[in-house]
C-alpha cells in the first residue's frame, strides 16, 4: 500500500500517516485486528459504539482514535490487545 501512495506522488511523511511502512504495522505483533468495514464507515456501525464502551473490559484499545497524539489518521476499525488488569 505504501508503494502505491508514493507512486501517486504523495510525500513519504504524508503517506505514512495513512499506512505503515513494511515491518512497522501493529499487525505484525499479532495483537491488532481490523473490523469490517475497514474504513471510516466503521464509525457508524453499532459495533463501533459497543467497542468504545466495552472493549477496555477485554483489554482492547482503539489504536488510532480521532485526534490521536501521534498525528495518524483516524482508523476506527483498527484495535489492539494489550495486557491489562481489566
Ligand atoms: Zn489495521
Short mmCIF file of C-alpha atoms and ligand atoms in Angstrom, two decimals:
data_model
loop_
_atom_site.label_atom_id
_atom_site.label_comp_id
_atom_site.label_asym_id
_atom_site.label_seq_id
_atom_site.Cartn_x
_atom_site.Cartn_y
_atom_site.Cartn_z
CA UNK A 1 0.00 0.00 0.00
CA UNK A 2 2.75 2.47 0.88
CA UNK A 3 4.36 1.98 -2.50
CA UNK A 4 1.04 2.78 -4.18
CA UNK A 5 0.66 6.02 -2.26
CA UNK A 6 4.22 7.06 -3.05
CA UNK A 7 3.65 6.24 -6.72
CA UNK A 8 0.89 8.85 -6.79
CA UNK A 9 3.45 11.47 -5.80
CA UNK A 10 2.34 11.73 -2.17
CA UNK A 11 5.30 12.76 0.06
CA UNK A 12 6.62 9.98 2.32
CA UNK A 13 5.83 11.76 5.60
CA UNK A 14 2.26 12.27 4.44
CA UNK A 15 1.89 8.72 3.15
CA UNK A 16 2.97 7.11 6.44
CA UNK A 17 0.08 8.85 8.21
CA UNK A 18 -2.16 6.53 6.18
CA UNK A 19 -0.29 3.26 6.00
CA UNK A 20 2.65 1.85 7.92
CA UNK A 21 5.93 1.12 6.15
CA UNK A 22 6.79 -2.59 5.82
CA UNK A 23 7.66 -4.02 9.23
CA UNK A 24 6.04 -1.19 11.23
CA UNK A 25 2.39 -2.21 11.28
CA UNK A 26 0.84 -3.21 14.61
CA UNK A 27 -0.49 -6.23 12.75
CA UNK A 28 2.92 -7.92 12.81
CA UNK A 29 2.59 -8.14 16.61
CA UNK A 30 -0.40 -10.46 16.26
CA UNK A 31 -2.31 -8.26 18.71
CA UNK A 32 -4.07 -5.94 16.24
CA UNK A 33 -7.36 -6.58 14.50
CA UNK A 34 -9.28 -4.79 11.77
CA UNK A 35 -13.05 -4.93 11.89
CA UNK A 36 -15.19 -4.56 8.79
CA UNK A 37 -15.96 -2.36 7.10
CA UNK A 38 -12.26 -1.49 7.39
CA UNK A 39 -12.77 2.15 6.53
CA UNK A 40 -14.23 5.32 8.00
CA UNK A 41 -17.75 3.88 7.70
CA UNK A 42 -16.96 1.63 10.67
CA UNK A 43 -17.57 4.60 12.98
CA UNK A 44 -21.26 4.43 12.00
CA UNK A 45 -21.91 0.74 12.76
CA UNK A 46 -23.24 -0.36 16.16
CA UNK A 47 -20.14 -2.47 16.75
CA UNK A 48 -18.00 0.66 16.93
CA UNK A 49 -20.12 2.15 19.70
CA UNK A 50 -20.01 -1.19 21.53
CA UNK A 51 -16.22 -1.25 21.26
CA UNK A 52 -15.96 2.32 22.56
CA UNK A 53 -18.00 1.33 25.59
CA UNK A 54 -16.80 -2.22 26.32
CA UNK A 55 -13.51 -3.07 24.54
CA UNK A 56 -11.43 -1.91 27.52
CA UNK A 57 -13.19 -4.58 29.60
CA UNK A 58 -11.40 -7.09 27.36
CA UNK A 59 -8.08 -5.20 27.22
CA UNK A 60 -8.62 -3.83 23.69
CA UNK A 61 -7.98 -0.22 22.77
CA UNK A 62 -8.51 1.83 19.62
CA UNK A 63 -5.01 2.30 18.25
CA UNK A 64 -5.59 5.48 16.27
CA UNK A 65 -8.56 7.35 17.74
CA UNK A 66 -9.74 10.66 16.39
CA UNK A 67 -7.22 13.36 17.32
CA UNK A 68 -4.56 10.86 18.45
CA UNK A 69 -1.30 12.31 19.77
CA UNK A 70 0.75 10.65 17.03
CA UNK A 71 -1.00 12.61 14.31
CA UNK A 72 -2.09 9.45 12.49
CA UNK A 73 -5.28 9.29 10.52
CA UNK A 74 -8.31 8.11 12.48
CA UNK A 75 -8.79 4.33 11.99
CA UNK A 76 -11.97 3.45 13.88
CA UNK A 77 -11.80 -0.13 12.58
CA UNK A 78 -8.27 -0.86 13.95
CA UNK A 79 -7.96 -2.08 17.56
CA UNK A 80 -5.21 -3.78 19.54
CA UNK A 81 -4.95 -6.01 22.56
CA UNK A 82 -2.73 -5.03 25.45
CA UNK A 83 -2.44 -6.98 28.65
CA UNK A 84 -4.37 -5.29 31.43
CA UNK A 85 -5.92 -5.95 34.82
CA UNK A 86 -9.43 -5.44 33.41
ZN1 LIG B 1 -5.31 -2.44 10.96
#
